[in-house]
Amino acid sequence: MTKFLNPTIDDFSISLKDEHKDIQELARDFANNEISPIANKIDAEDHIPDSLIKKMSELGFLGVPYPTEYGGIGMDYLSMIIVIEELARVSCAVSVIPVAHTLIAMPLTSFGTEEQKQFWLPKIANEALSAFCLSEPNVGCDAQGQDTTCELSECGKYYIINGEKKWATSAAQSCMFTVMAKYKMTDPKTGETKDCFNALIVSPDMEGVDVFSRNRAKCGIRGTWQARIRFTNVKVPRENLLHKEGKGIVLALTCLNWGRCTLAAGMVGAGSVAYEQAIKWAQYRYQFDRPIGEFELMKERLARMGAFVWAMDAMLYITTGMIDRNDEDIMLETAICKVFCSE
C-alpha cells in the first residue's frame, strides 16, 4: 500500500503561519488591484505587460522559495503555492509565469554549484525570467524521449548542443534556459555506450541559439508566451552543467514534480472562483419566480462543485506538504494532483 493511501493526521496537518498569511494577503492585494483591472485586456490582446512582470519581481513573487543570500525571500514551497493560487483567482495567464519560472530556480537551488547559484539566482529572482526547455516537436511529457543532443567538443571545454525545443514557457523573455539534451556515455566497467541526459544552462545570446517562434494563443492562458528554440552547434561551457554528467533525467523528473503542484495551484485558484461565481449566479438568476439555486438539479450540481473544489484544495496542500518535508519519491502523488486538479 502506498503511503498516500494510508496517511495519519500528523503526516499532513498544514496550518498557515503568520508569514504565509502575510504573503497571501500581499498576493491577493496585488491580484485584485494590479491584475484584475487589466485581466480582460490581457486575454483579448494575448499579452502580459512587462510592467506587470516587473512589479511581480519587485514584490518577490519570482523569488519566493529561493535563499535570501541569492536574492530570494527565503520562504518555503507552500508560500509559492499560495502566491500562485491567489494570482490564478484573477488571471490564470499571469499565474503561469511563476509556475514556469519555478521550474528553473528550484533545481538550480538544489542541484547548482555555488558559482552557478551566485551568478544566476539573483538575476532570475529579481531581474529576468527563466525557461525550462524539455518538450520537443516529437516529445511531450516523455522526459527520456529527447532528440536534442549534446556532445563534448574536441578540446573538452564545451558541450555542443543540436536540436529543437518547443512549448518553452517565457523563453522569449528569459535570460537563461535549462536545456535537456541526450548525451552518450560509456560505462567504464562494461565498455557499453548508452544514452544518458545532461541538463545545461544556456543563455539566449549564445551563438547558434535561435528563438524563432515566440507565441501561440492558448485557451484560458492567453498572454503567456511559449517559444520554439533551435540550437545549432551551440557551444556551452562545461561548467554550465547542472547536477552531474549523465544525471539530467533526475533533475528533469524533480522539476516535473515541482511543476505539477504549481500548475495544480493555478487550477485550485481558478476553480474556487468559478465555484463562487456559480453560487452567486444561482442566487441572482430567477426562473419560474424563484432563484435557480432552489431547484434540485442545481443544488446537486453546486454540491458536487463544492466537493471537487474542497478535494482539489486538500490534495494540493497535502502534496505540497510532502515537498516541503522533502519526501524522496512523490512522482505518483504529484502526477495525481496535477491530473485531478486540472481535469
Coordinates of C-alpha atoms in Angstrom, one line a residue:
M1 CA 0.0 0.0 0.0
T2 CA 1.5 3.3 -1.0
K3 CA 1.9 6.0 1.6
F4 CA -0.7 8.4 0.3
L5 CA -3.4 5.7 0.6
N6 CA -2.8 5.3 4.4
P7 CA -1.8 8.7 5.9
T8 CA -2.0 9.7 9.5
I9 CA -3.4 13.0 10.6
D10 CA 0.0 14.2 11.8
D11 CA 1.5 13.4 8.4
F12 CA -0.5 16.1 6.5
S13 CA -1.6 18.7 9.0
I14 CA -1.0 22.0 7.3
S15 CA -1.6 25.4 9.0
L16 CA -0.7 28.8 7.7
K17 CA 1.8 30.7 9.8
D18 CA 1.8 34.4 10.0
E19 CA 4.3 34.7 7.2
H20 CA 2.1 32.6 5.0
K21 CA -0.9 34.8 5.7
D22 CA 1.2 37.9 5.1
I23 CA 2.3 36.8 1.6
Q24 CA -1.2 35.5 0.8
E25 CA -2.6 39.0 1.6
L26 CA 0.2 40.6 -0.4
A27 CA -0.5 38.4 -3.4
R28 CA -4.3 38.9 -3.1
D29 CA -4.0 42.7 -3.0
F30 CA -1.7 42.6 -6.0
A31 CA -4.0 40.4 -7.9
N32 CA -7.1 42.5 -7.1
N33 CA -5.5 45.9 -7.6
E34 CA -3.0 45.4 -10.4
I35 CA -4.1 42.3 -12.4
S36 CA -7.9 42.4 -12.2
P37 CA -8.3 45.8 -13.9
I38 CA -6.4 44.5 -17.0
A39 CA -7.2 40.8 -16.9
N40 CA -9.7 41.0 -19.8
K41 CA -7.3 43.1 -21.8
I42 CA -4.5 40.5 -21.2
D43 CA -6.8 37.8 -22.6
A44 CA -8.1 40.0 -25.5
E45 CA -4.7 41.2 -26.6
D46 CA -2.8 37.9 -25.8
H47 CA -0.1 39.9 -24.0
I48 CA 1.0 40.4 -20.4
P49 CA 2.6 43.8 -19.9
D50 CA 6.3 43.8 -19.0
S51 CA 5.4 46.4 -16.3
L52 CA 3.3 43.8 -14.5
I53 CA 6.0 41.2 -14.6
K54 CA 8.4 43.8 -13.1
K55 CA 6.0 44.5 -10.3
M56 CA 5.8 40.8 -9.5
S57 CA 9.5 40.7 -9.3
E58 CA 9.7 43.7 -7.1
L59 CA 7.2 42.2 -4.7
G60 CA 9.4 39.0 -4.5
F61 CA 6.9 36.7 -6.3
L62 CA 9.5 35.4 -8.7
G63 CA 11.9 34.6 -5.8
V64 CA 9.7 33.2 -3.1
P65 CA 11.4 29.8 -2.4
Y66 CA 15.0 30.8 -3.1
P67 CA 17.5 31.6 -0.3
T68 CA 17.9 35.2 0.8
E69 CA 21.7 35.0 0.2
Y70 CA 20.9 34.6 -3.5
G71 CA 18.4 37.4 -3.8
G72 CA 15.2 35.4 -2.9
I73 CA 12.9 35.9 0.0
G74 CA 13.7 32.5 1.6
M75 CA 10.2 31.1 2.1
D76 CA 9.0 27.6 1.7
Y77 CA 7.3 25.9 -1.2
L78 CA 3.9 26.3 0.4
S79 CA 4.4 30.1 0.1
M80 CA 4.9 29.7 -3.6
I81 CA 1.7 27.7 -3.9
I82 CA -0.2 30.3 -2.0
V83 CA 1.0 33.1 -4.3
I84 CA 0.1 31.2 -7.5
E85 CA -3.3 30.3 -6.2
E86 CA -4.1 33.9 -5.4
L87 CA -2.8 35.1 -8.8
A88 CA -4.9 32.4 -10.6
R89 CA -8.1 33.6 -8.9
V90 CA -7.8 36.7 -11.1
S91 CA -5.8 35.5 -14.2
C92 CA -4.6 32.0 -15.0
A93 CA -2.3 33.5 -17.6
V94 CA -0.4 35.6 -15.1
S95 CA -0.2 32.7 -12.6
V96 CA 1.6 30.7 -15.3
I97 CA 4.7 33.0 -15.1
P98 CA 5.8 31.9 -11.6
V99 CA 4.8 28.3 -12.4
A100 CA 7.2 28.1 -15.3
H101 CA 9.8 30.3 -13.5
T102 CA 9.9 27.9 -10.5
L103 CA 10.9 25.0 -12.8
I104 CA 14.3 26.7 -13.2
A105 CA 15.1 28.2 -9.9
M106 CA 14.1 25.3 -7.7
P107 CA 16.5 22.8 -9.4
L108 CA 19.2 25.5 -9.6
T109 CA 18.9 25.9 -5.9
S110 CA 19.0 22.2 -5.3
F111 CA 21.5 21.0 -7.9
G112 CA 23.5 24.0 -8.9
T113 CA 27.1 24.7 -8.0
E114 CA 27.9 27.6 -5.7
E115 CA 29.2 29.6 -8.7
Q116 CA 26.0 28.9 -10.7
K117 CA 23.8 29.9 -7.8
Q118 CA 25.7 33.1 -7.1
F119 CA 25.6 34.1 -10.8
W120 CA 22.1 33.1 -11.9
L121 CA 19.7 33.1 -8.9
P122 CA 19.9 36.9 -8.1
K123 CA 19.1 37.5 -11.8
I124 CA 16.1 35.3 -12.0
A125 CA 14.8 36.2 -8.6
N126 CA 14.9 39.9 -9.2
E127 CA 15.6 40.9 -12.8
A128 CA 14.5 38.4 -15.5
L129 CA 12.5 35.3 -16.3
S130 CA 13.9 31.8 -17.0
A131 CA 12.7 28.9 -19.1
F132 CA 12.7 25.1 -18.8
C133 CA 13.4 23.5 -22.2
L134 CA 12.3 19.9 -22.2
S135 CA 9.5 19.4 -24.7
E136 CA 10.3 19.0 -28.4
P137 CA 8.2 18.8 -31.6
N138 CA 8.0 15.0 -31.2
V139 CA 8.4 14.8 -27.4
G140 CA 5.9 16.0 -24.8
C141 CA 6.0 14.7 -21.2
D142 CA 8.3 11.8 -22.1
A143 CA 11.4 13.2 -20.4
Q144 CA 13.6 10.3 -21.8
G145 CA 12.5 10.7 -25.4
Q146 CA 14.8 13.6 -26.2
D147 CA 16.1 14.1 -29.8
T148 CA 18.2 17.1 -28.9
T149 CA 21.8 16.0 -28.4
C150 CA 24.9 17.3 -26.7
E151 CA 28.5 16.1 -27.1
L152 CA 31.9 17.2 -25.8
S153 CA 34.0 19.4 -28.0
E154 CA 37.4 18.1 -29.0
C155 CA 39.1 20.4 -26.5
G156 CA 36.8 19.0 -23.7
K157 CA 35.8 22.5 -22.6
Y158 CA 32.3 22.7 -24.2
Y159 CA 29.2 20.7 -24.8
I160 CA 27.9 21.2 -28.3
I161 CA 24.1 21.2 -28.5
N162 CA 22.0 20.5 -31.6
G163 CA 18.2 20.2 -31.7
E164 CA 15.0 22.0 -31.2
K165 CA 12.7 22.7 -28.2
K166 CA 9.1 23.6 -28.2
W167 CA 6.4 25.0 -25.8
A168 CA 9.1 26.6 -23.6
T169 CA 7.1 29.0 -21.4
S170 CA 8.5 32.5 -21.1
A171 CA 11.6 31.5 -23.2
A172 CA 11.2 34.6 -25.5
Q173 CA 11.5 36.8 -22.4
S174 CA 14.1 34.8 -20.5
C175 CA 17.8 35.4 -19.6
M176 CA 18.5 31.7 -19.2
F177 CA 17.3 28.3 -20.3
T178 CA 17.8 24.9 -18.7
V179 CA 18.1 22.6 -21.7
M180 CA 17.7 18.9 -21.5
A181 CA 19.9 17.0 -24.1
K182 CA 20.8 13.4 -24.9
Y183 CA 24.4 12.6 -24.1
K184 CA 26.3 9.3 -24.9
M185 CA 28.3 7.9 -22.1
T186 CA 30.5 4.8 -21.9
D187 CA 30.2 2.6 -18.8
P188 CA 33.8 2.2 -17.6
K189 CA 33.0 -1.3 -16.2
T190 CA 31.4 -2.9 -19.3
G191 CA 32.6 -0.6 -22.1
E192 CA 29.0 -0.3 -23.2
T193 CA 27.9 3.1 -24.6
K194 CA 24.4 4.2 -23.7
D195 CA 22.2 7.3 -24.0
C196 CA 22.1 9.4 -20.9
F197 CA 20.9 13.0 -20.4
N198 CA 22.5 16.3 -19.4
A199 CA 20.9 19.4 -18.0
L200 CA 22.7 22.5 -19.3
I201 CA 22.4 26.2 -18.6
V202 CA 22.1 28.1 -21.8
S203 CA 21.7 31.8 -22.4
P204 CA 19.8 33.2 -25.4
D205 CA 22.8 35.3 -26.5
M206 CA 25.0 32.2 -27.2
E207 CA 25.9 31.8 -30.8
G208 CA 23.6 29.3 -32.6
V209 CA 20.6 29.9 -30.3
D210 CA 17.5 30.9 -32.4
V211 CA 14.2 31.7 -30.8
F212 CA 12.2 31.5 -34.0
S213 CA 8.6 31.3 -32.7
R214 CA 7.7 33.4 -29.8
N215 CA 4.0 33.0 -29.0
R216 CA 0.9 30.9 -29.7
A217 CA -2.6 31.7 -28.4
K218 CA -3.8 29.2 -25.8
C219 CA -7.3 28.8 -24.5
G220 CA -7.6 30.0 -20.9
I221 CA -4.0 31.3 -20.6
R222 CA -3.8 33.8 -23.4
G223 CA -0.9 36.2 -22.7
T224 CA 1.7 33.5 -21.7
W225 CA 4.5 33.0 -24.2
Q226 CA 5.6 29.6 -25.3
A227 CA 8.6 29.7 -27.6
R228 CA 10.3 27.4 -30.1
I229 CA 14.1 27.4 -29.9
R230 CA 16.6 25.9 -32.4
F231 CA 20.1 25.0 -31.2
T232 CA 22.7 24.8 -33.9
N233 CA 26.2 23.8 -32.8
V234 CA 25.8 25.9 -29.6
K235 CA 28.9 25.8 -27.5
V236 CA 28.0 25.6 -23.8
P237 CA 30.9 25.9 -21.3
R238 CA 31.3 22.7 -19.4
E239 CA 30.9 24.5 -16.1
N240 CA 27.3 25.2 -17.2
L241 CA 26.4 21.5 -16.5
L242 CA 23.6 21.3 -13.9
H243 CA 23.9 18.4 -11.5
K244 CA 26.1 15.5 -12.7
E245 CA 27.1 14.4 -16.1
G246 CA 24.5 11.9 -17.4
K247 CA 22.2 12.6 -14.5
G248 CA 20.0 15.2 -16.2
I249 CA 17.0 12.9 -16.1
V250 CA 17.0 13.1 -12.3
L251 CA 16.8 16.9 -12.4
A252 CA 14.1 16.8 -15.1
L253 CA 11.8 14.5 -13.1
T254 CA 12.4 16.5 -10.0
C255 CA 11.4 19.6 -11.9
L256 CA 8.2 18.0 -13.1
N257 CA 7.3 17.0 -9.6
W258 CA 7.5 20.7 -8.5
G259 CA 5.8 21.9 -11.7
R260 CA 2.8 19.6 -11.3
C261 CA 2.0 21.2 -7.9
T262 CA 2.4 24.7 -9.0
L263 CA 0.2 24.0 -12.0
A264 CA -2.4 22.5 -9.7
A265 CA -2.3 25.6 -7.5
G266 CA -3.4 27.7 -10.5
M267 CA -6.3 25.3 -11.1
V268 CA -7.3 25.5 -7.4
G269 CA -7.4 29.3 -7.6
A270 CA -9.4 29.3 -10.8
G271 CA -11.7 26.5 -9.7
S272 CA -12.5 28.3 -6.4
V273 CA -13.5 31.5 -8.2
A274 CA -15.7 29.5 -10.7
Y275 CA -17.5 27.9 -7.8
E276 CA -18.0 31.2 -6.0
Q277 CA -19.4 32.7 -9.2
A278 CA -21.7 29.8 -9.7
I279 CA -23.2 30.2 -6.3
K280 CA -23.8 33.9 -6.9
W281 CA -25.5 33.2 -10.2
A282 CA -27.7 30.5 -8.7
Q283 CA -28.9 33.1 -6.2
Y284 CA -29.3 36.0 -8.6
R285 CA -30.8 34.2 -11.6
Y286 CA -34.6 33.7 -11.4
Q287 CA -36.7 31.3 -13.4
F288 CA -40.3 30.4 -12.6
D289 CA -40.4 33.1 -9.9
R290 CA -37.5 31.7 -7.8
P291 CA -33.7 31.6 -7.8
I292 CA -32.4 28.7 -9.9
G293 CA -30.4 27.6 -6.9
E294 CA -33.6 26.4 -5.3
F295 CA -34.1 23.7 -8.0
E296 CA -33.0 20.2 -7.0
L297 CA -30.7 19.7 -10.1
M298 CA -28.9 23.0 -9.4
K299 CA -28.4 22.1 -5.8
E300 CA -26.9 18.8 -6.8
R301 CA -24.5 20.5 -9.3
L302 CA -23.4 23.1 -6.8
A303 CA -22.8 20.5 -4.1
R304 CA -20.7 18.4 -6.5
M305 CA -18.7 21.5 -7.5
G306 CA -18.1 22.3 -3.8
A307 CA -16.9 18.8 -3.2
F308 CA -14.5 18.9 -6.1
V309 CA -13.1 22.3 -5.0
W310 CA -12.6 21.0 -1.5
A311 CA -10.9 17.9 -2.8
M312 CA -8.6 19.8 -5.1
D313 CA -7.6 22.1 -2.3
A314 CA -6.9 19.2 0.1
M315 CA -5.0 17.2 -2.5
L316 CA -2.8 20.2 -3.4
Y317 CA -1.8 21.2 0.1
I318 CA -1.2 17.6 1.2
T319 CA 1.1 17.1 -1.8
T320 CA 2.8 20.5 -1.1
G321 CA 3.5 19.3 2.5
M322 CA 5.3 16.3 1.0
I323 CA 7.5 18.5 -1.0
D324 CA 8.3 20.8 2.0
R325 CA 9.2 17.9 4.2
N326 CA 11.5 16.5 1.5
D327 CA 9.8 13.2 0.8
E328 CA 12.0 11.2 -1.6
D329 CA 9.5 9.7 -4.0
I330 CA 6.5 11.8 -4.8
M331 CA 6.2 11.3 -8.5
L332 CA 2.9 9.4 -8.3
E333 CA 1.3 11.8 -5.8
T334 CA 2.3 14.9 -7.8
A335 CA 1.0 13.4 -11.0
I336 CA -2.3 12.5 -9.4
C337 CA -2.5 16.1 -8.0
K338 CA -2.0 17.6 -11.5
V339 CA -4.4 15.3 -13.3
F340 CA -7.2 15.7 -10.7
C341 CA -6.9 19.4 -10.3
S342 CA -6.6 20.2 -14.0
E343 CA -9.4 18.0 -15.1

